[in-house]
Amino acid sequence: MGSAEPAAPDGLVWDARAARHLLNRAGFGASRRRLEAAAEMGAEAFVRALLESPAEDRDPFFAERLGPRDMKDEAMGAGSMDIVEQRMEGASKRGSRAADKDQLDRFRAFWLQRILDDEDPLRERMTLFWHGHFTSSFRDVKSSYEMVAQNELLRANALGSFADLLHGIARDPAMLEYLDNDSNRKRSPNENFARELLELFALGEGNYTERDVAEAARAFTGWTDKNGEFQFAENRHDRGKKTFLGATGRFDGDDVIDVVLRQKTCGEHVARRLITYLEGIEPEPDRAVEYGAFLSEHDYSIAALLEKLFLDPRFYRDEVVGTRVTSPIDYIVGCARRLGVRAPGRMLAQASALAGQHLFEPPNVKGWEEGEAWITTSSFMARSNLVGALLGVVETERSGSSLKLLARLGGPFLNLHHRVRRTGAARDGEIAERLLVELLAVEPSPEALAQVTAFLAAEREELGLLDGALLEGGPRAEPVLRRAAHLILTLPDAHLH
Amino acid sequence: MAMHPLDRRRFLQGSLALSGLALADGALPVRPVREKTLVVLQLSGGNDGLSTVVPFRDRAYQAARASTRIDEDEILPLADGIGLHPALGGLRDRFDEGRLAIVRGVGYPSPNRSHFESLGIWHGASSDRRATASGWIGRLAEVAFGVDRHPNRIVHVGSRVPFSVYSPTHPAASFEDPAAYRFAAADLEELAREQETTSGSPSLKRLRAVFRDAARSSAGIRETTSAYRTDVDYPKTDLAESMRTTAALLKSDAGCRVVSLEQTGYDTHGDQRGRHDRLMEELDGALSAFLGDLAGSAAEETTTVMVFSEFGRRVAENGSRGTDHGKAGPMLLLGAPVRGGFHGDAPSLEDLDSGDLSFTTDFRAVYASVVEGVFGVEHERVLGARYETLPVLA
């Protein structure tokens, strides 16, 4: 027998800890069983498998153009203002708005379901990343059709080339609307899109001048959308010479993006954003430069960069593992997955929104501020209350009627006492440890173990049982274990991954 | 019947404990002298200062603003050629009473037109623009209160907590809806109250401190706001609702010294006039109701409201009947402690900095005035440098 150790790059210790970390960050957490399989597979094979998507999209979402803006476009296309007036009248306008909102809610549910199904976790993780990076908000775009189309663009290219993504987003109707490029005209340029292209999307603050913003805005004049599609309005386009980041020519938007992609700072900016998101800590300048150069050399391939990162021992250093604060989606999906609750996407989407992450409605053009920004006194309560409702252990009147839907999930799907008993755990400390390992995304802290053990001991004594006999209580033990699970998922440890 | 101070303290603590209002850290609930408080309102997105405090007779203004111009017949005049947006009637009354200070041309050197960079500069307020560990209000709390922690001292009412109130040692309490500001499981709230915060990894330690503060601030905030009744009719807007909560906190003994609030929607790149009009109306309605609500209470004499935005907007309009990101803009201070009138010099509309107004007053000088006037703290200890304070507070 040769070495049984699966292949791993030098310096990388591939074990259950590393596999859990990778699945926390590259996916949305994993059950214990999945982790054991991943650890056995070996680092390189597992990372390759993560990067390969299933060949076919088994279940596409077909969006329709339903919103007031869509109707208006449509009618405009027909060339009749009467139709516009008629169709936009009172009830039909309100109906259209409601239908549009409903379609987006269905898409949110669809996306959350995909995330929970876990068939292509890395693609979903990266789609979520790009939704924060190239963000647009339904509040401004006002067309669910366009929001869905943008999401499809991001999903299709999530692991592809950043160059394609950048060219694609510049023609994306939702983005053109969101950043006002639909009204960027030669006679009076609107520089909103051009500025965010340079500042947030591609280069980062400090790597361009105000003049570059103005010149880029000129190049994007006339890039607009009509009937939910990109349109180049030639009569609004400024065909004059522009000088942008040291290059001069009669640039249009694509030319400007090509100049941007030639900047050394572009690869570095994208690499820095990606590493910061996935590691939870901004990389040292040297490392951003190293990864930026790698990205440029590999035609901006996101997959190549991710493969390098996931096999980089620095990705698994102590400073990184288990220290990132979960986003609401990470937290909710992680809780549902580890509890083994098969929550419908609609409820997960609603829960994430209640905890502060409402998909397609980011707080601003910078997307969501990740990490510790998620944690406030009220988000602690909101998360605890959501999970309490999911576990069916809190009265929903006490936590708002919006939780009632979640609460319906509780009871029938969970059998925690059986699950713990099967592992042979019996004494308070053993049960506490088993529950912590099953329910947390990180190694439990000694303080958490002590708190949960003390909680179980007090509850058991109340039932008049001796230490070791709690699970013998059968169904009587279930409420105790659920409340222990509620405690665990409320503790500070539960908000890290 | 005279009561010995210590007995009184015990008595109060006992009765508070019975009513579920026991205070954290054994802090004294008795506050014989009402302390001064600061309400900070952020107008997010970059408020168009020229449409707020309007130089309506300035020809350069009239020429630059075709679709967003506010004409003389609509304006609420304050002084020669300067007036308030027509929707700011309540603010005009405050101005006439000498309780509205308008600081003109506020900004900072080497302005940044990015929302995030500029907000970062306003929130951090470091003297050299290098990143700071805490926001400026966080540092103020660290200097003014030291190791004396109180979970409700710094409160943000709203969904997004700004960096300005961030401090690892004085984390802000934050909530959008005070009625839902609770742990639904009462035993978990009890447990969180006693959460140990001194062990664990750095991230775990910070989370534990917030966890404990959540439990310790929840009951007081909830009860203060749910029991609150007022005769003042607040408009039905998000901002007015938040200001009502603020009034409830400041008129109670919840222990708040700084309340932070936000009004969003000021990034008016397109069709600005109607949008901005509605924002001004919402702003005036909320502030007027709030100040009316404080009137006659002890909090009236101690509360200062400060209003800012991350930048003003470009003098010239863009092609979408809107304006792009600009530089300097006005700051407003309101309340009984305020010395009303104009402060700082009005920026010129002719001598522009690449199309924008140049700043004439550093925003940190306004902060410095508030740090000293409201909190009695030497501003250099908070802001890291000396600024020339303005006589905005009496």
mmCIF file of C-alpha atoms in Angstrom, chain A residues 48 50 101 128 178 248 254 304 334-335 353 449 467:
data_model
loop_
_atom_site.group_PDB
_atom_site.id
_atom_site.type_symbol
_atom_site.label_atom_id
_atom_site.label_comp_id
_atom_site.label_asym_id
_atom_site.label_seq_id
_atom_site.Cartn_x
_atom_site.Cartn_y
_atom_site.Cartn_z
ATOM 1 C CA ARG A 48 -11.441 20.702 -8.520
ATOM 2 C CA LEU A 50 -15.981 22.491 -6.248
ATOM 3 C CA LYS A 101 -42.657 42.563 -6.615
ATOM 4 C CA LEU A 128 -23.721 36.313 -4.117
ATOM 5 C CA TYR A 178 -29.284 51.771 -11.352
ATOM 6 C CA THR A 248 -6.008 58.713 -26.080
ATOM 7 C CA ASP A 254 -15.755 48.908 -24.443
ATOM 8 C CA ALA A 304 -7.950 30.006 -11.698
ATOM 9 C CA GLY A 334 -26.074 27.399 8.004
ATOM 10 C CA CYS A 335 -28.553 26.985 10.867
ATOM 11 C CA ALA A 353 -34.282 39.988 5.036
ATOM 12 C CA LEU A 449 -19.387 24.253 26.284
ATOM 13 C CA ASP A 467 -27.019 13.161 34.897
#
